[in-house]
PDB file of C-alpha atoms (C1' of nucleotides) in Angstrom:
ATOM      1  CA  UNK A   1      81.034  96.208 134.313  1.00  0.00           C
ATOM      2  CA  UNK A   2      83.585  95.744 136.849  1.00  0.00           C
ATOM      3  CA  UNK A   3      84.200  99.210 138.275  1.00  0.00           C
ATOM      4  CA  UNK A   4      88.090  99.143 138.398  1.00  0.00           C
ATOM      5  CA  UNK A   5      88.529  98.209 134.759  1.00  0.00           C
ATOM      6  CA  UNK A   6      88.636 101.730 133.596  1.00  0.00           C
ATOM      7  CA  UNK A   7      91.859 102.387 135.585  1.00  0.00           C
ATOM      8  CA  UNK A   8      94.276 104.175 133.323  1.00  0.00           C
ATOM      9  CA  UNK A   9      91.879 104.444 130.484  1.00  0.00           C
ATOM     10  CA  UNK A  10      89.917 107.294 131.885  1.00  0.00           C
ATOM     11  CA  UNK A  11      91.999 110.077 130.451  1.00  0.00           C
ATOM     12  CA  UNK A  12      91.597 108.663 126.907  1.00  0.00           C
ATOM     13  CA  UNK A  13      87.866 108.472 127.192  1.00  0.00           C
ATOM     14  CA  UNK A  14      87.486 112.040 128.376  1.00  0.00           C
ATOM     15  CA  UNK A  15      89.887 113.342 125.657  1.00  0.00           C
ATOM     16  CA  UNK A  16      88.196 111.268 123.061  1.00  0.00           C
ATOM     17  CA  UNK A  17      84.781 112.764 123.994  1.00  0.00           C
ATOM     18  CA  UNK A  18      86.193 116.303 123.583  1.00  0.00           C
ATOM     19  CA  UNK A  19      87.599 115.319 120.161  1.00  0.00           C
ATOM     20  CA  UNK A  20      84.293 116.031 118.611  1.00  0.00           C
ATOM     21  CA  UNK A  21      83.991 119.658 120.003  1.00  0.00           C
ATOM     22  CA  UNK A  22      83.687 121.438 123.318  1.00  0.00           C
ATOM     23  CA  UNK A  23      81.511 120.095 126.001  1.00  0.00           C
ATOM     24  CA  UNK A  24      80.688 120.846 129.690  1.00  0.00           C
ATOM     25  CA  UNK A  25      81.147 118.103 132.364  1.00  0.00           C
ATOM     26  CA  UNK A  26      77.761 117.015 132.662  1.00  0.00           C
ATOM     27  CA  UNK A  27      77.317 116.696 128.818  1.00  0.00           C
ATOM     28  CA  UNK A  28      80.640 114.682 128.707  1.00  0.00           C
ATOM     29  CA  UNK A  29      79.022 112.137 131.111  1.00  0.00           C
ATOM     30  CA  UNK A  30      76.004 111.868 128.917  1.00  0.00           C
ATOM     31  CA  UNK A  31      78.066 111.495 125.806  1.00  0.00           C
ATOM     32  CA  UNK A  32      79.959 108.751 127.493  1.00  0.00           C
ATOM     33  CA  UNK A  33      76.802 106.872 128.296  1.00  0.00           C
ATOM     34  CA  UNK A  34      75.665 107.411 124.523  1.00  0.00           C
ATOM     35  CA  UNK A  35      78.723 106.439 122.903  1.00  0.00           C
ATOM     36  CA  UNK A  36      79.413 103.380 124.983  1.00  0.00           C
ATOM     37  CA  UNK A  37      75.893 101.987 124.422  1.00  0.00           C
ATOM     38  CA  UNK A  38      74.961 102.526 127.992  1.00  0.00           C
ATOM     39  CA  UNK A  39      77.985 100.557 129.499  1.00  0.00           C
ATOM     40  CA  UNK A  40      79.697 103.522 130.895  1.00  0.00           C
ATOM     41  CA  UNK A  41      77.854 105.627 133.689  1.00  0.00           C
ATOM     42  CA  UNK A  42      80.649 107.557 135.274  1.00  0.00           C
ATOM     43  CA  UNK A  43      79.711 109.408 138.519  1.00  0.00           C
ATOM     44  CA  UNK A  44      80.403 113.078 138.643  1.00  0.00           C
ATOM     45  CA  UNK A  45      82.733 112.412 141.653  1.00  0.00           C
ATOM     46  CA  UNK A  46      85.065 110.660 138.889  1.00  0.00           C
ATOM     47  CA  UNK A  47      84.538 112.937 136.041  1.00  0.00           C
ATOM     48  CA  UNK A  48      84.927 116.377 137.529  1.00  0.00           C
ATOM     49  CA  UNK A  49      88.116 115.848 139.472  1.00  0.00           C
ATOM     50  CA  UNK A  50      89.605 114.159 136.357  1.00  0.00           C
ATOM     51  CA  UNK A  51      88.819 117.079 134.172  1.00  0.00           C
ATOM     52  CA  UNK A  52      90.532 119.351 136.690  1.00  0.00           C
ATOM     53  CA  UNK A  53      93.589 116.828 136.481  1.00  0.00           C
ATOM     54  CA  UNK A  54      93.600 117.207 132.805  1.00  0.00           C
ATOM     55  CA  UNK A  55      93.268 120.938 132.977  1.00  0.00           C
ATOM     56  CA  UNK A  56      96.280 121.072 135.373  1.00  0.00           C
ATOM     57  CA  UNK A  57      98.157 118.882 132.942  1.00  0.00           C
ATOM     58  CA  UNK A  58      97.388 121.208 129.989  1.00  0.00           C
ATOM     59  CA  UNK A  59      95.497 118.840 128.012  1.00  0.00           C
ATOM     60  CA  UNK A  60      92.239 120.406 128.210  1.00  0.00           C
ATOM     61  CA  UNK A  61      91.256 124.031 128.884  1.00  0.00           C
ATOM     62  CA  UNK A  62      88.042 125.480 130.262  1.00  0.00           C
ATOM     63  CA  UNK A  63      85.824 128.651 130.379  1.00  0.00           C
ATOM     64  CA  UNK A  64      82.847 129.554 132.361  1.00  0.00           C
ATOM     65  CA  UNK A  65      79.769 130.476 130.985  1.00  0.00           C
ATOM     66  CA  UNK A  66      76.150 130.999 132.422  1.00  0.00           C
ATOM     67  CA  UNK A  67      73.282 129.388 130.437  1.00  0.00           C
ATOM     68  CA  UNK A  68      69.781 129.948 131.767  1.00  0.00           C
ATOM     69  CA  UNK A  69      70.978 131.158 135.213  1.00  0.00           C
ATOM     70  CA  UNK A  70      73.100 127.882 135.510  1.00  0.00           C
ATOM     71  CA  UNK A  71      76.881 127.810 135.557  1.00  0.00           C
ATOM     72  CA  UNK A  72      78.639 125.772 133.030  1.00  0.00           C
ATOM     73  CA  UNK A  73      82.351 125.089 132.770  1.00  0.00           C
ATOM     74  CA  UNK A  74      83.091 124.257 129.160  1.00  0.00           C
ATOM     75  CA  UNK A  75      86.108 122.216 128.235  1.00  0.00           C
ATOM     76  CA  UNK A  76      87.981 121.870 125.059  1.00  0.00           C
ATOM     77  CA  UNK A  77      91.052 119.988 123.934  1.00  0.00           C
ATOM     78  CA  UNK A  78      94.243 121.891 123.795  1.00  0.00           C
ATOM     79  CA  UNK A  79      96.942 121.068 121.141  1.00  0.00           C
ATOM     80  CA  UNK A  80      98.756 119.022 123.705  1.00  0.00           C
ATOM     81  CA  UNK A  81      95.539 117.360 124.429  1.00  0.00           C
ATOM     82  CA  UNK A  82      94.953 116.371 120.805  1.00  0.00           C
ATOM     83  CA  UNK A  83      98.655 114.949 120.791  1.00  0.00           C
ATOM     84  CA  UNK A  84      97.871 113.069 124.077  1.00  0.00           C
ATOM     85  CA  UNK A  85      94.766 111.799 122.528  1.00  0.00           C
ATOM     86  CA  UNK A  86      96.601 110.294 119.586  1.00  0.00           C
ATOM     87  CA  UNK A  87      99.119 108.711 122.011  1.00  0.00           C
ATOM     88  CA  UNK A  88      96.282 107.376 124.092  1.00  0.00           C
ATOM     89  CA  UNK A  89      94.727 105.680 121.145  1.00  0.00           C
ATOM     90  CA  UNK A  90      98.004 103.992 120.127  1.00  0.00           C
ATOM     91  CA  UNK A  91      98.492 102.924 123.719  1.00  0.00           C
ATOM     92  CA  UNK A  92      95.021 101.566 123.659  1.00  0.00           C
ATOM     93  CA  UNK A  93      95.717  99.385 120.633  1.00  0.00           C
ATOM     94  CA  UNK A  94      98.956  98.124 122.076  1.00  0.00           C
ATOM     95  CA  UNK A  95      97.077  97.286 125.275  1.00  0.00           C
ATOM     96  CA  UNK A  96      94.356  95.327 123.653  1.00  0.00           C
ATOM     97  CA  UNK A  97      96.806  93.603 121.468  1.00  0.00           C
ATOM     98  CA  UNK A  98      98.771  92.384 124.621  1.00  0.00           C
ATOM     99  CA  UNK A  99      95.826  91.300 126.614  1.00  0.00           C
ATOM    100  CA  UNK A 100      94.209  89.467 123.517  1.00  0.00           C
ATOM    101  CA  UNK A 101      97.387  87.620 122.951  1.00  0.00           C
ATOM    102  CA  UNK A 102      97.018  86.233 126.471  1.00  0.00           C
ATOM    103  CA  UNK A 103      93.276  85.716 126.565  1.00  0.00           C
ATOM    104  CA  UNK A 104      93.607  84.217 122.989  1.00  0.00           C
ATOM    105  CA  UNK A 105      90.722  82.085 121.838  1.00  0.00           C
ATOM    106  CA  UNK A 106      91.252  79.158 124.300  1.00  0.00           C
ATOM    107  CA  UNK A 107      93.901  76.717 125.286  1.00  0.00           C
ATOM    108  CA  UNK A 108      97.508  77.473 124.082  1.00  0.00           C
ATOM    109  CA  UNK A 109     100.023  75.005 122.759  1.00  0.00           C
ATOM    110  CA  UNK A 110     103.088  74.445 124.710  1.00  0.00           C
ATOM    111  CA  UNK A 111     106.163  76.521 124.005  1.00  0.00           C
ATOM    112  CA  UNK A 112     108.025  75.097 120.893  1.00  0.00           C
TER     113      UNK A 112
ATOM    114  CA  UNK B   1     102.801 100.276 128.778  1.00  0.00           C
ATOM    115  CA  UNK B   2     101.294 102.460 131.377  1.00  0.00           C
ATOM    116  CA  UNK B   3     101.474 100.235 134.627  1.00  0.00           C
ATOM    117  CA  UNK B   4      97.938 101.060 135.871  1.00  0.00           C
ATOM    118  CA  UNK B   5      96.227  99.998 132.530  1.00  0.00           C
ATOM    119  CA  UNK B   6      96.126  96.447 133.895  1.00  0.00           C
ATOM    120  CA  UNK B   7      93.736  97.140 136.887  1.00  0.00           C
ATOM    121  CA  UNK B   8      90.894  94.914 136.788  1.00  0.00           C
ATOM    122  CA  UNK B   9      92.185  92.634 134.135  1.00  0.00           C
ATOM    123  CA  UNK B  10      94.865  90.659 135.980  1.00  0.00           C
ATOM    124  CA  UNK B  11      92.776  87.812 137.016  1.00  0.00           C
ATOM    125  CA  UNK B  12      91.627  87.305 133.580  1.00  0.00           C
ATOM    126  CA  UNK B  13      95.342  87.035 132.341  1.00  0.00           C
ATOM    127  CA  UNK B  14      96.280  84.483 135.111  1.00  0.00           C
ATOM    128  CA  UNK B  15      93.215  82.388 134.472  1.00  0.00           C
ATOM    129  CA  UNK B  16      93.716  82.335 130.776  1.00  0.00           C
ATOM    130  CA  UNK B  17      97.424  81.540 131.187  1.00  0.00           C
ATOM    131  CA  UNK B  18      96.517  78.399 133.182  1.00  0.00           C
ATOM    132  CA  UNK B  19      93.912  77.426 130.488  1.00  0.00           C
ATOM    133  CA  UNK B  20      96.593  75.479 128.524  1.00  0.00           C
ATOM    134  CA  UNK B  21      97.526  73.321 131.416  1.00  0.00           C
ATOM    135  CA  UNK B  22      99.043  73.682 134.860  1.00  0.00           C
ATOM    136  CA  UNK B  23     102.096  75.983 135.370  1.00  0.00           C
ATOM    137  CA  UNK B  24     104.038  77.284 138.454  1.00  0.00           C
ATOM    138  CA  UNK B  25     104.215  80.982 139.170  1.00  0.00           C
ATOM    139  CA  UNK B  26     107.455  81.861 137.529  1.00  0.00           C
ATOM    140  CA  UNK B  27     106.400  79.999 134.464  1.00  0.00           C
ATOM    141  CA  UNK B  28     103.227  81.965 134.383  1.00  0.00           C
ATOM    142  CA  UNK B  29     105.115  85.224 134.407  1.00  0.00           C
ATOM    143  CA  UNK B  30     107.324  84.018 131.323  1.00  0.00           C
ATOM    144  CA  UNK B  31     104.232  82.670 129.518  1.00  0.00           C
ATOM    145  CA  UNK B  32     102.577  86.124 129.967  1.00  0.00           C
ATOM    146  CA  UNK B  33     105.633  87.735 128.395  1.00  0.00           C
ATOM    147  CA  UNK B  34     105.804  85.419 125.353  1.00  0.00           C
ATOM    148  CA  UNK B  35     102.055  85.456 124.584  1.00  0.00           C
ATOM    149  CA  UNK B  36     101.862  89.283 124.928  1.00  0.00           C
ATOM    150  CA  UNK B  37     104.747  89.689 122.601  1.00  0.00           C
ATOM    151  CA  UNK B  38     106.812  90.986 125.376  1.00  0.00           C
ATOM    152  CA  UNK B  39     104.484  93.812 126.245  1.00  0.00           C
ATOM    153  CA  UNK B  40     103.721  92.255 129.658  1.00  0.00           C
ATOM    154  CA  UNK B  41     106.330  91.891 132.219  1.00  0.00           C
ATOM    155  CA  UNK B  42     104.664  91.453 135.679  1.00  0.00           C
ATOM    156  CA  UNK B  43     106.625  91.735 138.778  1.00  0.00           C
ATOM    157  CA  UNK B  44     106.564  88.637 141.196  1.00  0.00           C
ATOM    158  CA  UNK B  45     105.140  90.989 143.923  1.00  0.00           C
ATOM    159  CA  UNK B  46     102.176  91.199 141.615  1.00  0.00           C
ATOM    160  CA  UNK B  47     101.668  87.731 140.511  1.00  0.00           C
ATOM    161  CA  UNK B  48     102.458  85.582 143.584  1.00  0.00           C
ATOM    162  CA  UNK B  49      99.910  87.424 145.825  1.00  0.00           C
ATOM    163  CA  UNK B  50      97.434  87.472 142.977  1.00  0.00           C
ATOM    164  CA  UNK B  51      97.594  83.615 142.607  1.00  0.00           C
ATOM    165  CA  UNK B  52      97.083  83.207 146.456  1.00  0.00           C
ATOM    166  CA  UNK B  53      93.983  85.535 146.165  1.00  0.00           C
ATOM    167  CA  UNK B  54      92.667  83.282 143.173  1.00  0.00           C
ATOM    168  CA  UNK B  55      93.302  80.122 145.240  1.00  0.00           C
ATOM    169  CA  UNK B  56      91.463  81.559 148.240  1.00  0.00           C
ATOM    170  CA  UNK B  57      88.528  82.435 145.884  1.00  0.00           C
ATOM    171  CA  UNK B  58      88.581  78.718 144.647  1.00  0.00           C
ATOM    172  CA  UNK B  59      89.399  79.672 141.137  1.00  0.00           C
ATOM    173  CA  UNK B  60      92.812  77.873 141.047  1.00  0.00           C
ATOM    174  CA  UNK B  61      94.254  75.111 143.090  1.00  0.00           C
ATOM    175  CA  UNK B  62      97.939  74.445 143.886  1.00  0.00           C
ATOM    176  CA  UNK B  63     100.540  71.690 144.660  1.00  0.00           C
ATOM    177  CA  UNK B  64     103.956  71.737 145.988  1.00  0.00           C
ATOM    178  CA  UNK B  65     106.582  69.758 144.095  1.00  0.00           C
ATOM    179  CA  UNK B  66     110.265  69.799 144.046  1.00  0.00           C
ATOM    180  CA  UNK B  67     112.230  69.815 140.879  1.00  0.00           C
ATOM    181  CA  UNK B  68     116.025  69.640 141.010  1.00  0.00           C
ATOM    182  CA  UNK B  69     116.118  70.878 144.644  1.00  0.00           C
ATOM    183  CA  UNK B  70     113.791  73.780 143.902  1.00  0.00           C
ATOM    184  CA  UNK B  71     110.324  74.012 145.339  1.00  0.00           C
ATOM    185  CA  UNK B  72     107.576  74.716 142.930  1.00  0.00           C
ATOM    186  CA  UNK B  73     104.041  75.368 143.534  1.00  0.00           C
ATOM    187  CA  UNK B  74     102.065  74.464 140.613  1.00  0.00           C
ATOM    188  CA  UNK B  75      98.646  75.912 139.913  1.00  0.00           C
ATOM    189  CA  UNK B  76      95.895  74.506 137.776  1.00  0.00           C
ATOM    190  CA  UNK B  77      92.254  75.962 137.025  1.00  0.00           C
ATOM    191  CA  UNK B  78      89.346  74.717 138.951  1.00  0.00           C
ATOM    192  CA  UNK B  79      86.067  74.159 137.474  1.00  0.00           C
ATOM    193  CA  UNK B  80      84.853  77.356 139.256  1.00  0.00           C
ATOM    194  CA  UNK B  81      87.945  79.099 137.619  1.00  0.00           C
ATOM    195  CA  UNK B  82      87.080  77.733 134.077  1.00  0.00           C
ATOM    196  CA  UNK B  83      83.636  79.350 134.555  1.00  0.00           C
ATOM    197  CA  UNK B  84      85.234  82.419 135.917  1.00  0.00           C
ATOM    198  CA  UNK B  85      87.567  82.569 132.923  1.00  0.00           C
ATOM    199  CA  UNK B  86      84.484  82.239 130.652  1.00  0.00           C
ATOM    200  CA  UNK B  87      82.895  85.284 132.352  1.00  0.00           C
ATOM    201  CA  UNK B  88      86.195  87.265 132.193  1.00  0.00           C
ATOM    202  CA  UNK B  89      86.488  86.740 128.538  1.00  0.00           C
ATOM    203  CA  UNK B  90      82.913  87.877 128.007  1.00  0.00           C
ATOM    204  CA  UNK B  91      83.632  90.925 130.294  1.00  0.00           C
ATOM    205  CA  UNK B  92      86.657  91.711 128.308  1.00  0.00           C
ATOM    206  CA  UNK B  93      84.652  91.842 125.110  1.00  0.00           C
ATOM    207  CA  UNK B  94      81.934  94.100 126.709  1.00  0.00           C
ATOM    208  CA  UNK B  95      84.796  96.297 128.096  1.00  0.00           C
ATOM    209  CA  UNK B  96      86.517  96.820 124.760  1.00  0.00           C
ATOM    210  CA  UNK B  97      83.409  97.533 122.933  1.00  0.00           C
ATOM    211  CA  UNK B  98      82.411 100.116 125.312  1.00  0.00           C
ATOM    212  CA  UNK B  99      85.869 101.881 125.161  1.00  0.00           C
ATOM    213  CA  UNK B 100      86.136 101.694 121.448  1.00  0.00           C
ATOM    214  CA  UNK B 101      82.607 103.095 121.127  1.00  0.00           C
ATOM    215  CA  UNK B 102      84.115 106.135 122.781  1.00  0.00           C
ATOM    216  CA  UNK B 103      87.423 106.233 121.292  1.00  0.00           C
ATOM    217  CA  UNK B 104      85.949 105.587 117.858  1.00  0.00           C
ATOM    218  CA  UNK B 105      87.918 106.621 114.813  1.00  0.00           C
ATOM    219  CA  UNK B 106      87.938 110.296 115.515  1.00  0.00           C
ATOM    220  CA  UNK B 107      85.621 113.126 115.725  1.00  0.00           C
ATOM    221  CA  UNK B 108      82.025 112.236 116.396  1.00  0.00           C
ATOM    222  CA  UNK B 109      78.768 113.727 114.873  1.00  0.00           C
ATOM    223  CA  UNK B 110      76.477 115.595 117.306  1.00  0.00           C
ATOM    224  CA  UNK B 111      73.632 113.856 118.837  1.00  0.00           C
ATOM    225  CA  UNK B 112      70.861 113.225 116.231  1.00  0.00           C
TER     226      UNK B 112
ATOM    227  C1'  DA C   1     136.746  78.500 145.216  1.00  0.00           C
ATOM    228  C1'  DG C   2     134.319  82.470 144.521  1.00  0.00           C
ATOM    229  C1'  DG C   3     131.105  85.557 142.269  1.00  0.00           C
ATOM    230  C1'  DT C   4     127.400  86.384 139.221  1.00  0.00           C
ATOM    231  C1'  DT C   5     123.026  85.109 136.813  1.00  0.00           C
ATOM    232  C1'  DA C   6     118.963  82.211 136.385  1.00  0.00           C
ATOM    233  C1'  DT C   7     115.236  80.024 138.709  1.00  0.00           C
ATOM    234  C1'  DA C   8     111.717  80.105 142.244  1.00  0.00           C
ATOM    235  C1'  DT C   9     108.767  81.976 146.039  1.00  0.00           C
ATOM    236  C1'  DG C  10     107.278  85.202 148.864  1.00  0.00           C
ATOM    237  C1'  DT C  11     106.264  89.671 152.283  1.00  0.00           C
ATOM    238  C1'  DA C  12     105.477  94.526 153.928  1.00  0.00           C
ATOM    239  C1'  DG C  13     104.342  98.830 152.785  1.00  0.00           C
ATOM    240  C1'  DG C  14     103.203 102.656 149.749  1.00  0.00           C
ATOM    241  C1'  DC C  15     100.561 104.959 146.374  1.00  0.00           C
ATOM    242  C1'  DA C  16      97.668 106.650 142.621  1.00  0.00           C
ATOM    243  C1'  DA C  17      93.348 106.647 140.662  1.00  0.00           C
ATOM    244  C1'  DA C  18      88.663 106.017 140.704  1.00  0.00           C
ATOM    245  C1'  DC C  19      84.562 105.484 143.895  1.00  0.00           C
ATOM    246  C1'  DT C  20      81.118 106.537 147.428  1.00  0.00           C
ATOM    247  C1'  DA C  21      78.637 109.830 149.745  1.00  0.00           C
ATOM    248  C1'  DC C  22      77.591 114.269 150.393  1.00  0.00           C
ATOM    249  C1'  DT C  23      76.867 119.421 149.398  1.00  0.00           C
ATOM    250  C1'  DT C  24      75.231 123.283 146.868  1.00  0.00           C
ATOM    251  C1'  DA C  25      72.283 125.662 143.474  1.00  0.00           C
ATOM    252  C1'  DA C  26      68.834 127.187 139.836  1.00  0.00           C
ATOM    253  C1'  DC C  27      64.986 125.947 137.042  1.00  0.00           C
ATOM    254  C1'  DA C  28      60.882 122.912 135.728  1.00  0.00           C
ATOM    255  C1'  DT C  29      57.151 120.484 136.613  1.00  0.00           C
ATOM    256  C1'  DC C  30      53.499 118.349 139.111  1.00  0.00           C
TER     257       DC C  30
ATOM    258  C1'  DG D   1      55.837 123.424 147.720  1.00  0.00           C
ATOM    259  C1'  DA D   2      57.715 119.152 146.642  1.00  0.00           C
ATOM    260  C1'  DT D   3      60.114 116.507 143.414  1.00  0.00           C
ATOM    261  C1'  DG D   4      63.162 115.834 139.649  1.00  0.00           C
ATOM    262  C1'  DT D   5      66.588 117.487 136.233  1.00  0.00           C
ATOM    263  C1'  DT D   6      70.571 120.100 135.196  1.00  0.00           C
ATOM    264  C1'  DA D   7      75.000 121.302 136.867  1.00  0.00           C
ATOM    265  C1'  DA D   8      79.426 121.456 139.513  1.00  0.00           C
ATOM    266  C1'  DG D   9      82.072 120.372 143.165  1.00  0.00           C
ATOM    267  C1'  DT D  10      84.587 118.378 147.740  1.00  0.00           C
ATOM    268  C1'  DA D  11      86.244 114.862 151.537  1.00  0.00           C
ATOM    269  C1'  DG D  12      87.387 110.601 152.467  1.00  0.00           C
ATOM    270  C1'  DT D  13      87.833 105.774 151.601  1.00  0.00           C
ATOM    271  C1'  DT D  14      88.974 101.711 149.118  1.00  0.00           C
ATOM    272  C1'  DT D  15      91.150  99.170 145.820  1.00  0.00           C
ATOM    273  C1'  DG D  16      94.537  96.614 143.949  1.00  0.00           C
ATOM    274  C1'  DC D  17      98.779  96.824 141.697  1.00  0.00           C
ATOM    275  C1'  DC D  18     103.610  98.164 142.456  1.00  0.00           C
ATOM    276  C1'  DT D  19     108.264  98.899 144.512  1.00  0.00           C
ATOM    277  C1'  DA D  20     111.682  97.222 147.381  1.00  0.00           C
ATOM    278  C1'  DC D  21     113.118  93.632 150.095  1.00  0.00           C
ATOM    279  C1'  DA D  22     114.205  88.871 151.728  1.00  0.00           C
ATOM    280  C1'  DT D  23     115.266  83.987 150.994  1.00  0.00           C
ATOM    281  C1'  DA D  24     117.176  80.016 148.851  1.00  0.00           C
ATOM    282  C1'  DT D  25     119.067  76.516 145.203  1.00  0.00           C
ATOM    283  C1'  DA D  26     121.273  75.549 140.889  1.00  0.00           C
ATOM    284  C1'  DA D  27     124.193  76.707 136.805  1.00  0.00           C
ATOM    285  C1'  DC D  28     127.773  78.860 134.879  1.00  0.00           C
ATOM    286  C1'  DC D  29     132.134  81.526 134.444  1.00  0.00           C
ATOM    287  C1'  DT D  30     136.703  82.826 135.722  1.00  0.00           C
TER     288       DT D  30
END
DNA sequence: AGGTTATATGTAGGCAAACTACTTAACATC
DNA sequence: GATGTTAAGTAGTTTGCCTACATATAACCT
């Protein structure tokens, strides 16, 4: 997949991943791989800063915990994050509708 | 629409717009508005450089013509451009499938 | 006649978002 | 004890679209 295609959709992906319950960053990356059928393999350098961004924006909240000597920062959706996710899903439908209107199924008749 | 959402999909839009026949830049912008139901309103500073890029890449070809005293550069798909469009359509389907696998319809069951 | 709007093409520079590459650290396994 | 997996993070770069600007003709309005 063209790497830039995600632009502007990453937040939606992260929020949607947390919709099923809280997860830590590494688990989010694995969940994205699993749910996308292997198509998405986001590098940590993309995901961790993005989660911080979402936390600063108040859409997710995090807590540290230590599991087996390893540090985990576990993220969960806030209420604002839940609302943002709803908005992102709507925006996604509008986006795909617009693109598919153009991509269509092939050649297009001239304007009436 | 979030302006950055198009990232990585602009070429597909431009190629698809030319799939119905040759058009000049200004007409391409109008066609994109019409086909997207008004959702897409690309600035000239986005479209003209992108068309040049596609021409350099050999995916479109252009010719100057003068209509009513105005200069028009009319673009058409090359064979390589047609092939690229086919590839873009396939990539689009894969892209949306991946995102929708994640966005899903709501909460997701834990891994089996 | 003059002003505004629509048609038409283009350039220069900026900026945000994601990427690449790297670092750190504990534990598990070979 | 070396390699691999789990886990989190930063620094700096690239990319590619956007904003703002510049130019020019034609059409329309007053």
